[in-house]
CSV table of C-alpha atoms in Angstrom, one decimal:
chain,number,residue,atom,x,y,z
A,1,MET,CA,-36.1,13.0,11.8
A,2,TYR,CA,-36.6,12.0,8.2
A,3,HIS,CA,-34.9,8.7,7.6
A,4,GLU,CA,-36.9,7.1,4.6
A,5,LYS,CA,-34.8,6.0,1.7
A,6,ILE,CA,-36.5,6.4,-1.6
A,7,GLY,CA,-35.1,6.8,-5.0
A,8,VAL,CA,-36.6,7.4,-8.5
A,9,PHE,CA,-34.7,7.2,-11.8
A,10,THR,CA,-36.4,8.4,-15.0
A,11,ASP,CA,-35.2,8.1,-18.6
A,12,PRO,CA,-36.0,10.4,-21.6
A,13,ASP,CA,-38.9,8.2,-22.6
A,14,GLY,CA,-40.5,8.5,-19.0
A,15,ASP,CA,-39.8,5.0,-17.9
A,16,LYS,CA,-38.9,4.8,-14.2
A,17,ILE,CA,-37.0,2.6,-11.8
A,18,ILE,CA,-38.0,3.0,-8.2
A,19,PHE,CA,-36.3,1.7,-5.1
A,20,GLN,CA,-37.2,1.8,-1.4
A,21,GLY,CA,-34.9,0.6,1.3
A,22,SER,CA,-31.3,0.8,2.3
A,23,ALA,CA,-28.9,1.3,-0.5
A,24,ASN,CA,-25.8,2.2,1.4
A,25,GLU,CA,-22.5,1.6,-0.5
A,26,THR,CA,-20.2,1.2,2.6
A,27,ALA,CA,-18.3,-1.8,3.4
A,28,TYR,CA,-20.5,-2.3,6.4
A,29,ALA,CA,-23.7,-2.4,4.3
A,30,LEU,CA,-22.3,-4.5,1.4
A,31,LEU,CA,-20.6,-7.3,3.2
A,32,PRO,CA,-22.7,-10.0,4.9
A,33,ASP,CA,-20.7,-9.9,8.2
A,34,PHE,CA,-21.8,-6.5,9.2
A,35,ASN,CA,-25.2,-4.8,8.8
A,36,PHE,CA,-28.4,-6.4,7.8
A,37,GLU,CA,-29.8,-4.5,4.8
A,38,SER,CA,-32.7,-4.9,2.4
A,39,ILE,CA,-33.9,-3.0,-0.7
A,40,ASN,CA,-37.0,-3.3,-3.0
A,41,VAL,CA,-36.7,-2.2,-6.7
A,42,PHE,CA,-39.6,-1.8,-9.2
A,43,GLN,CA,-39.8,-1.0,-12.9
A,44,SER,CA,-42.7,1.2,-14.0
A,45,TRP,CA,-43.1,-0.7,-17.2
A,46,ARG,CA,-44.3,-3.7,-15.3
A,47,PRO,CA,-47.8,-2.8,-14.6
A,48,GLN,CA,-48.4,-5.6,-12.2
A,49,PHE,CA,-46.1,-3.7,-9.7
A,50,THR,CA,-47.9,-0.4,-9.9
A,51,GLU,CA,-49.8,-0.7,-6.7
A,52,HIS,CA,-46.4,-1.3,-4.9
A,53,PHE,CA,-44.3,1.5,-6.4
A,54,GLU,CA,-46.8,4.2,-7.0
A,55,PRO,CA,-47.0,5.3,-3.3
A,56,TYR,CA,-43.3,5.8,-3.4
A,57,VAL,CA,-43.5,7.9,-6.7
A,58,SER,CA,-46.3,10.2,-5.4
A,59,GLY,CA,-44.6,10.4,-2.1
A,60,PHE,CA,-41.3,11.4,-3.6
A,61,GLU,CA,-42.9,14.0,-5.8
A,62,LYS,CA,-44.8,15.6,-2.9
A,63,LEU,CA,-41.5,15.8,-1.1
A,64,TRP,CA,-39.6,17.2,-4.0
A,65,ASN,CA,-42.3,19.9,-4.4
A,66,ASN,CA,-42.3,20.6,-0.7
A,67,ALA,CA,-46.0,19.6,-0.3
A,68,THR,CA,-45.6,17.0,2.4
A,69,LYS,CA,-47.3,17.8,5.7
A,70,ASP,CA,-45.0,18.6,8.6
A,71,THR,CA,-41.9,18.3,6.5
A,72,LEU,CA,-39.7,21.2,5.2
A,73,VAL,CA,-37.5,20.7,2.0
A,74,ILE,CA,-34.7,23.2,1.7
A,75,GLY,CA,-31.8,23.5,-0.8
A,76,PHE,CA,-28.5,21.8,-0.3
A,77,PRO,CA,-26.2,24.0,1.7
A,78,LYS,CA,-23.2,25.5,-0.1
A,79,ALA,CA,-20.9,24.4,2.5
A,80,SER,CA,-21.9,20.8,2.3
A,81,LYS,CA,-22.0,21.0,-1.4
A,82,ASP,CA,-18.3,22.2,-1.5
A,83,LYS,CA,-17.4,19.4,0.9
A,84,LEU,CA,-19.0,16.8,-1.3
A,85,ILE,CA,-17.2,18.1,-4.4
A,86,THR,CA,-13.9,18.0,-2.5
A,87,ILE,CA,-14.5,14.4,-1.4
A,88,ALA,CA,-15.6,13.4,-4.9
A,89,ARG,CA,-12.6,14.8,-6.6
A,90,ARG,CA,-10.1,12.9,-4.5
A,91,ALA,CA,-11.9,9.6,-4.4
A,92,PRO,CA,-10.6,6.7,-6.7
A,93,LYS,CA,-12.6,6.4,-9.9
A,94,LEU,CA,-13.8,2.9,-10.5
A,95,LEU,CA,-16.0,2.7,-13.5
A,96,THR,CA,-16.6,6.1,-15.2
A,97,THR,CA,-14.6,9.0,-16.8
A,98,THR,CA,-17.3,11.6,-16.1
A,99,VAL,CA,-18.9,12.3,-12.7
A,100,GLU,CA,-22.2,13.9,-12.4
A,101,ILE,CA,-23.6,15.0,-9.0
A,102,GLY,CA,-27.1,16.2,-8.5
A,103,LEU,CA,-26.9,19.0,-5.9
A,104,ASP,CA,-30.3,20.5,-5.7
A,105,LYS,CA,-33.3,21.4,-8.0
A,106,GLU,CA,-31.5,24.3,-9.6
A,107,ALA,CA,-28.0,23.0,-10.2
A,108,THR,CA,-26.1,20.1,-11.4
A,109,LEU,CA,-22.2,19.9,-11.1
A,110,GLU,CA,-20.5,18.2,-14.0
A,111,PHE,CA,-16.7,17.6,-14.2
A,112,ASP,CA,-14.5,15.2,-16.2
A,113,GLU,CA,-11.3,15.7,-14.3
A,114,GLU,CA,-9.1,12.6,-14.4
A,115,LEU,CA,-9.4,11.0,-11.0
A,116,PRO,CA,-6.6,8.5,-9.8
A,117,CYS,CA,-7.6,4.8,-10.9
A,118,ASP,CA,-5.4,1.8,-11.2
A,119,SER,CA,-4.5,1.3,-14.8
A,120,PRO,CA,-1.1,-0.6,-14.4
A,121,GLU,CA,1.3,0.0,-17.2
A,122,VAL,CA,5.1,0.3,-17.7
A,123,PRO,CA,6.0,4.0,-18.2
A,124,LYS,CA,7.8,5.3,-21.2
A,125,TYR,CA,9.9,7.5,-19.1
A,126,LEU,CA,11.1,7.3,-15.6
A,127,GLY,CA,13.2,10.0,-13.8
A,128,GLY,CA,13.3,12.1,-17.0
A,129,ASP,CA,15.0,9.2,-19.0
A,130,GLU,CA,13.5,6.6,-21.4
A,131,PHE,CA,12.6,3.7,-19.2
A,132,SER,CA,13.8,0.1,-19.9
A,133,ILE,CA,14.4,-2.8,-17.6
A,134,ARG,CA,18.1,-3.4,-16.9
A,135,GLU,CA,19.7,-6.7,-17.8
A,136,HIS,CA,20.2,-7.8,-14.1
A,137,GLN,CA,16.5,-7.0,-13.4
A,138,ARG,CA,15.3,-9.0,-16.4
A,139,LEU,CA,17.5,-11.9,-15.4
A,140,ALA,CA,16.0,-11.8,-11.8
A,141,LEU,CA,12.5,-11.7,-13.0
A,142,GLU,CA,13.1,-14.7,-15.4
A,143,SER,CA,14.8,-16.7,-12.7
A,144,TRP,CA,11.8,-15.9,-10.3
A,145,LYS,CA,9.4,-17.0,-13.1
A,146,SER,CA,11.3,-20.2,-13.5
A,147,SER,CA,10.9,-20.9,-9.7
A,148,ASP,CA,7.1,-20.9,-10.1
A,149,LEU,CA,6.8,-17.1,-9.1
A,150,HIS,CA,8.4,-18.0,-5.7
A,151,GLY,CA,11.7,-16.7,-4.5
A,152,VAL,CA,14.1,-14.1,-3.0
A,153,MET,CA,15.8,-11.5,-5.2
A,154,ALA,CA,18.8,-10.4,-3.3
A,155,LEU,CA,19.7,-7.3,-5.3
A,156,ALA,CA,22.2,-4.7,-3.9
A,157,THR,CA,20.8,-1.5,-2.4
A,158,GLY,CA,20.5,1.0,-5.4
A,159,ALA,CA,20.1,-1.8,-8.0
A,160,GLY,CA,16.4,-1.2,-8.4
A,161,LYS,CA,14.6,-4.0,-6.5
A,162,THR,CA,11.5,-1.7,-6.1
A,163,ILE,CA,11.2,-1.1,-9.8
A,164,THR,CA,12.0,-4.7,-10.6
A,165,ALA,CA,9.1,-6.0,-8.5
A,166,ILE,CA,6.6,-3.4,-9.7
A,167,TYR,CA,7.6,-4.1,-13.3
A,168,GLY,CA,7.1,-7.8,-12.7
A,169,ALA,CA,3.7,-7.2,-11.1
A,170,VAL,CA,2.6,-5.0,-14.1
A,171,LYS,CA,3.8,-7.8,-16.5
A,172,ILE,CA,1.6,-10.4,-14.6
A,173,PHE,CA,-1.4,-8.2,-14.7
A,174,GLU,CA,-0.9,-7.8,-18.5
A,175,ALA,CA,-0.8,-11.5,-18.9
A,176,THR,CA,-3.6,-12.4,-16.6
A,177,LYS,CA,-5.9,-9.4,-16.5
A,178,LYS,CA,-6.5,-9.9,-12.8
A,179,LEU,CA,-4.2,-9.3,-9.9
A,180,PHE,CA,-4.2,-8.7,-6.2
A,181,VAL,CA,-1.0,-7.2,-4.9
A,182,VAL,CA,0.2,-6.6,-1.3
A,183,ILE,CA,3.5,-5.1,-0.5
A,184,ALA,CA,4.8,-5.4,3.1
A,185,VAL,CA,7.5,-3.1,4.4
A,186,PRO,CA,9.0,-2.5,7.8
A,187,TYR,CA,8.7,1.3,8.1
A,188,GLN,CA,6.2,4.0,7.0
A,189,SER,CA,9.1,6.0,5.3
A,190,LEU,CA,9.8,2.9,3.0
A,191,ALA,CA,6.1,2.6,2.4
A,192,ASP,CA,5.8,6.2,1.3
A,193,GLN,CA,8.7,5.5,-1.2
A,194,TRP,CA,6.9,2.5,-2.7
A,195,VAL,CA,3.7,4.5,-3.0
A,196,GLU,CA,5.6,7.2,-4.9
A,197,ILE,CA,7.2,4.8,-7.3
A,198,LEU,CA,4.0,2.8,-7.8
A,199,THR,CA,2.1,5.8,-9.1
A,200,LYS,CA,4.8,6.1,-11.8
A,201,PHE,CA,3.2,2.9,-13.1
A,202,LYS,CA,-0.3,4.2,-12.7
A,203,ILE,CA,-0.9,2.2,-9.6
A,204,TYR,CA,-2.7,4.0,-6.7
A,205,PRO,CA,-2.3,1.6,-3.7
A,206,VAL,CA,-4.4,1.4,-0.5
A,207,LYS,CA,-2.0,2.8,2.2
A,208,CYS,CA,-2.4,0.4,5.2
A,209,TYR,CA,-0.6,2.3,7.8
A,210,VAL,CA,-0.8,5.3,10.2
A,211,SER,CA,-4.6,5.0,11.5
A,212,SER,CA,-6.9,2.1,10.6
A,213,ALA,CA,-9.7,4.8,10.2
A,214,LEU,CA,-7.9,5.8,6.9
A,215,TRP,CA,-7.6,2.5,5.2
A,216,VAL,CA,-9.9,-0.3,6.6
A,217,GLU,CA,-13.1,0.7,4.8
A,218,GLN,CA,-11.4,1.5,1.6
A,219,PHE,CA,-9.4,-1.8,1.6
A,220,THR,CA,-12.5,-3.8,2.6
A,221,GLN,CA,-14.5,-2.3,-0.2
A,222,LYS,CA,-11.8,-2.8,-2.8
A,223,THR,CA,-11.2,-6.4,-1.8
A,224,ALA,CA,-15.0,-7.1,-1.9
A,225,LEU,CA,-15.2,-5.6,-5.4
A,226,TYR,CA,-12.1,-7.7,-6.5
A,227,ASN,CA,-13.6,-10.9,-5.0
A,228,ASP,CA,-17.0,-10.5,-6.8
A,229,GLY,CA,-15.3,-9.6,-10.1
A,230,SER,CA,-16.1,-5.9,-10.2
A,231,LEU,CA,-12.5,-5.0,-9.9
A,232,ASN,CA,-9.6,-6.6,-11.8
A,233,PHE,CA,-6.7,-5.0,-10.0
A,234,VAL,CA,-6.1,-4.1,-6.3
A,235,CYS,CA,-2.8,-2.9,-4.8
A,236,ALA,CA,-2.0,-2.3,-1.0
A,237,VAL,CA,1.1,-1.2,0.8
A,238,VAL,CA,1.2,-2.3,4.4
A,239,VAL,CA,3.7,-1.8,7.2
A,240,ASN,CA,4.7,-4.8,9.4
A,241,ALA,CA,2.9,-3.5,12.4
A,242,THR,CA,-0.5,-3.3,10.5
A,243,LEU,CA,0.3,-6.6,8.8
A,244,GLN,CA,-0.2,-8.3,12.1
A,245,SER,CA,-3.5,-6.5,13.0
A,246,ALA,CA,-6.8,-8.4,13.1
A,247,ASN,CA,-8.4,-6.0,10.6
A,248,PHE,CA,-5.8,-6.5,8.0
A,249,GLN,CA,-5.6,-10.3,8.5
A,250,ALA,CA,-9.4,-10.6,8.3
A,251,ILE,CA,-9.4,-8.8,4.9
A,252,ILE,CA,-6.6,-10.6,3.2
A,253,ARG,CA,-7.9,-14.0,4.2
A,254,THR,CA,-10.9,-13.5,1.9
A,255,VAL,CA,-8.6,-13.0,-1.2
A,256,PRO,CA,-8.6,-16.1,-3.6
A,257,SER,CA,-5.1,-17.6,-3.8
A,258,THR,CA,-5.2,-17.5,-7.7
A,259,ASN,CA,-3.5,-14.2,-8.9
A,260,PHE,CA,-2.5,-13.1,-5.3
A,261,LEU,CA,1.0,-11.7,-5.4
A,262,TRP,CA,2.7,-11.0,-2.0
A,263,ILE,CA,5.8,-8.8,-2.1
A,264,GLY,CA,8.0,-8.6,1.2
A,265,ASP,CA,10.5,-5.8,1.1
A,266,GLU,CA,13.4,-6.1,3.6
A,267,CYS,CA,11.9,-9.6,4.2
A,268,HIS,CA,14.6,-10.4,6.8
A,269,HIS,CA,12.3,-8.7,9.3
A,270,HIS,CA,9.6,-11.5,8.6
A,271,SER,CA,11.8,-14.2,10.2
A,272,SER,CA,10.4,-13.3,13.7
A,273,GLU,CA,7.8,-15.7,15.0
A,274,ASN,CA,4.9,-13.3,14.9
A,275,LEU,CA,5.4,-11.8,11.4
A,276,LEU,CA,6.1,-15.2,10.1
A,277,LYS,CA,2.7,-16.4,11.2
A,278,ALA,CA,1.1,-13.2,9.7
A,279,LEU,CA,2.4,-13.9,6.1
A,280,PRO,CA,-0.7,-14.9,3.9
A,281,LYS,CA,-0.8,-18.7,3.1
A,282,ASN,CA,-3.3,-17.9,0.4
A,283,ALA,CA,-0.8,-16.0,-1.8
A,284,ASN,CA,0.1,-18.1,-4.8
A,285,MET,CA,2.9,-15.8,-5.9
A,286,ARG,CA,5.5,-14.7,-3.4
A,287,LEU,CA,8.5,-12.4,-3.9
A,288,SER,CA,10.9,-11.2,-1.3
A,289,CYS,CA,13.6,-8.5,-1.4
A,290,PRO,CA,16.0,-8.5,1.6
A,291,ARG,CA,18.3,-5.6,2.4
A,292,ARG,CA,21.1,-8.0,3.5
A,293,LEU,CA,22.8,-9.8,0.8
A,294,LYS,CA,24.6,-12.1,3.1
A,295,MET,CA,22.3,-13.4,5.9
A,296,PRO,CA,23.0,-15.9,8.6
A,297,TRP,CA,20.6,-18.5,7.3
A,298,ASN,CA,19.8,-20.0,10.7
A,299,ASP,CA,16.5,-21.9,11.7
A,300,ALA,CA,14.4,-18.8,11.7
A,301,ASN,CA,15.6,-17.7,8.2
A,302,SER,CA,15.3,-21.2,6.9
A,303,LYS,CA,11.7,-21.0,7.6
A,304,LEU,CA,11.5,-17.7,5.9
A,305,LEU,CA,12.9,-19.4,2.8
A,306,GLY,CA,10.3,-22.1,3.3
A,307,TYR,CA,7.7,-19.4,2.8
A,308,TYR,CA,9.1,-17.2,0.1
A,309,GLY,CA,11.2,-19.8,-1.8
A,310,PRO,CA,14.8,-20.1,-2.8
A,311,ILE,CA,17.2,-17.3,-3.6
A,312,VAL,CA,16.6,-16.9,-7.3
A,313,SER,CA,18.8,-14.0,-8.0
A,314,SER,CA,21.8,-12.3,-6.3
A,315,TYR,CA,23.4,-9.1,-7.5
A,316,SER,CA,26.1,-7.6,-5.3
A,317,LEU,CA,27.4,-3.9,-4.8
A,318,ALA,CA,30.6,-5.0,-6.6
A,319,GLN,CA,28.7,-6.1,-9.8
A,320,ALA,CA,26.4,-3.1,-9.7
A,321,LEU,CA,29.4,-0.7,-9.5
A,322,ALA,CA,31.3,-2.7,-12.3
A,323,ASP,CA,28.2,-2.7,-14.4
A,324,GLY,CA,27.7,1.1,-14.0
A,325,VAL,CA,24.4,0.7,-12.3
A,326,LEU,CA,25.5,2.6,-9.3
A,327,THR,CA,27.3,6.0,-9.3
A,328,PRO,CA,31.0,5.5,-8.7
A,329,TYR,CA,32.4,7.3,-5.8
A,330,LYS,CA,35.6,7.8,-3.7
A,331,TYR,CA,35.5,6.9,-0.1
A,332,TYR,CA,37.5,8.7,2.6
A,333,PRO,CA,37.0,7.5,6.1
A,334,ILE,CA,37.8,9.7,9.0
A,335,LEU,CA,38.2,7.9,12.3
A,336,VAL,CA,36.6,9.6,15.4
A,337,ASP,CA,37.3,8.6,19.0
A,338,LEU,CA,34.5,8.1,21.5
A,339,THR,CA,34.5,10.2,24.7
A,340,GLU,CA,35.3,8.4,28.0
A,341,ALA,CA,31.6,8.1,28.9
A,342,GLU,CA,30.6,6.8,25.5
A,343,SER,CA,33.4,4.2,25.6
A,344,ALA,CA,32.3,3.0,29.0
A,345,GLU,CA,28.7,2.6,27.9
A,346,TYR,CA,29.7,1.0,24.6
A,347,GLU,CA,31.7,-1.6,26.4
A,348,GLU,CA,28.8,-2.3,28.9
A,349,LEU,CA,26.4,-2.8,26.1
A,350,SER,CA,29.0,-5.0,24.2
A,351,VAL,CA,29.2,-7.4,27.2
A,352,LYS,CA,25.3,-7.7,27.3
A,353,ILE,CA,25.2,-8.4,23.5
A,354,ALA,CA,27.8,-11.1,23.9
A,355,GLN,CA,25.9,-12.6,26.8
A,356,ALA,CA,22.7,-12.5,24.8
A,357,ALA,CA,24.4,-14.2,21.7
A,358,ALA,CA,25.9,-16.8,24.0
A,359,ALA,CA,22.5,-17.7,25.2
A,360,ALA,CA,20.9,-17.9,21.7
A,361,GLN,CA,20.0,-21.3,20.5
A,362,GLY,CA,20.3,-22.6,16.8
A,363,GLY,CA,23.8,-21.2,16.0
A,364,VAL,CA,24.3,-17.5,14.9
A,365,PRO,CA,21.7,-15.3,16.7
A,366,ASP,CA,19.3,-13.4,14.4
A,367,PRO,CA,18.5,-9.9,15.8
A,368,ASP,CA,15.2,-9.9,14.0
A,369,SER,CA,14.0,-12.9,15.8
A,370,ASN,CA,15.4,-11.8,19.1
A,371,GLU,CA,13.9,-8.5,20.4
A,372,GLY,CA,16.2,-8.3,23.4
A,373,LEU,CA,19.3,-8.7,21.3
A,374,LYS,CA,17.9,-6.3,18.6
A,375,LEU,CA,17.2,-3.5,21.1
A,376,LEU,CA,20.8,-3.8,22.6
A,377,LEU,CA,22.3,-3.6,19.2
A,378,ILE,CA,20.3,-0.5,18.3
A,379,LYS,CA,21.2,1.2,21.6
A,380,ARG,CA,24.9,0.5,21.0
A,381,ALA,CA,24.6,1.7,17.3
A,382,ARG,CA,23.2,5.0,18.6
A,383,ILE,CA,26.3,5.7,20.7
A,384,LEU,CA,28.4,5.6,17.4
A,385,GLY,CA,25.8,7.5,15.5
A,386,LYS,CA,25.6,10.4,18.0
A,387,ALA,CA,29.3,10.4,19.0
A,388,GLU,CA,29.9,13.9,20.4
A,389,ASN,CA,33.3,14.2,18.5
A,390,LYS,CA,31.8,13.9,15.1
A,391,PRO,CA,30.5,17.5,14.5
A,392,ILE,CA,33.7,18.9,16.1
A,393,LEU,CA,36.0,17.0,13.9
A,394,LEU,CA,33.8,17.8,10.8
A,395,LYS,CA,34.0,21.5,11.6
A,396,GLN,CA,37.7,21.3,11.7
A,397,LEU,CA,37.9,19.5,8.4
A,398,LEU,CA,35.7,22.0,6.6
A,399,ALA,CA,37.3,25.2,8.2
A,400,ASP,CA,39.7,26.0,5.3
A,401,LYS,CA,37.6,24.5,2.5
A,402,ALA,CA,35.1,26.4,0.1
A,403,PRO,CA,31.7,24.7,-0.5
A,404,GLN,CA,31.9,22.0,-3.2
A,405,PRO,CA,29.1,20.4,-5.2
A,406,LEU,CA,28.3,16.7,-5.1
A,407,SER,CA,29.7,16.2,-1.5
A,408,LEU,CA,28.3,13.6,0.7
A,409,PHE,CA,29.0,13.1,4.4
A,410,THR,CA,28.0,9.8,6.0
A,411,ALA,CA,28.2,8.6,9.6
A,412,VAL,CA,29.4,4.9,9.5
A,413,THR,CA,29.0,3.0,12.7
A,414,GLY,CA,31.7,0.4,13.5
A,415,ALA,CA,33.7,-0.8,16.3
């Protein structure tokens, strides 16, 4: 097995730089907590090193010319070449705009295709319209800034909390020229939505969810490059399950507190004991966006406010409708009765929920910090969501009606 690591770089004037040793650019090779690596580097214009580097140069030339005993040098296989090109094209570009890959002695691939790289900026257009921040979003960011970049923005669903947070992050980066952003969300579907919107602002985050094999090394490398000054901007989107993992916690603990922005979407989930412990203490900027505008601020949620800061802005559905931020609509509720079996199960679960609530301490029980109560509520909600009579009644309502555009049917769960 040939496992020697030698490299020779030659400029047009014939000067050479020669290295011998391990030059891996993986997280395990670069960071001090993993592999033990070493490398020797020599310059040909320093004659005092000739006796050290000359054996490597002559040895490399023999290899390249297929003149080394018991060693066969062959061309780079096309299948491997194609695979390498595919990987290179989808990799994030850090430093250069043109990539040159030496493939073999006969061919060199050159391409200057624009590869995804973080260059945060406010888009001129968004969703086909000219983009500008709305007044309620501007006021929310100003209030957050006045609160030392700590706080809760309670913006109604559809009022643009995601865009507000990203816009704020871009503005911070424009002012500081260095920023590390982590966005925590409860579900993968929500994470994908954030990623999609972030790309509109030329931000391509590390997606810390699904399998650790897909993100650990990339996030480790980007964080290391940020910490040593090679990168000025890093963004990651993490789901709450990954947030609590040992891998993720180990990485974010290395980030300096200065210019570390933590964004918690649907932050009411973070009031549970385990998630509250997982929130980074080294983030000097903290922003949260709850789904619920009116929350029972019990002891658990008081601790949440202690981490994120006060409610700096509140913008209700009524305000959003009045300001024309949300599309106006007419609401026609149609009541559906549960079957006898569904009613019995619903009543049984309601009794268990009441018992769990009565046993809760600290006033009004918070489902997000009480897993047993949360599971009971979810189970009861599913009975309403999957009521057998819903599709039957819907079919009856539509029987004598022609299809109409802009129609929405929603299943509302309620007692």
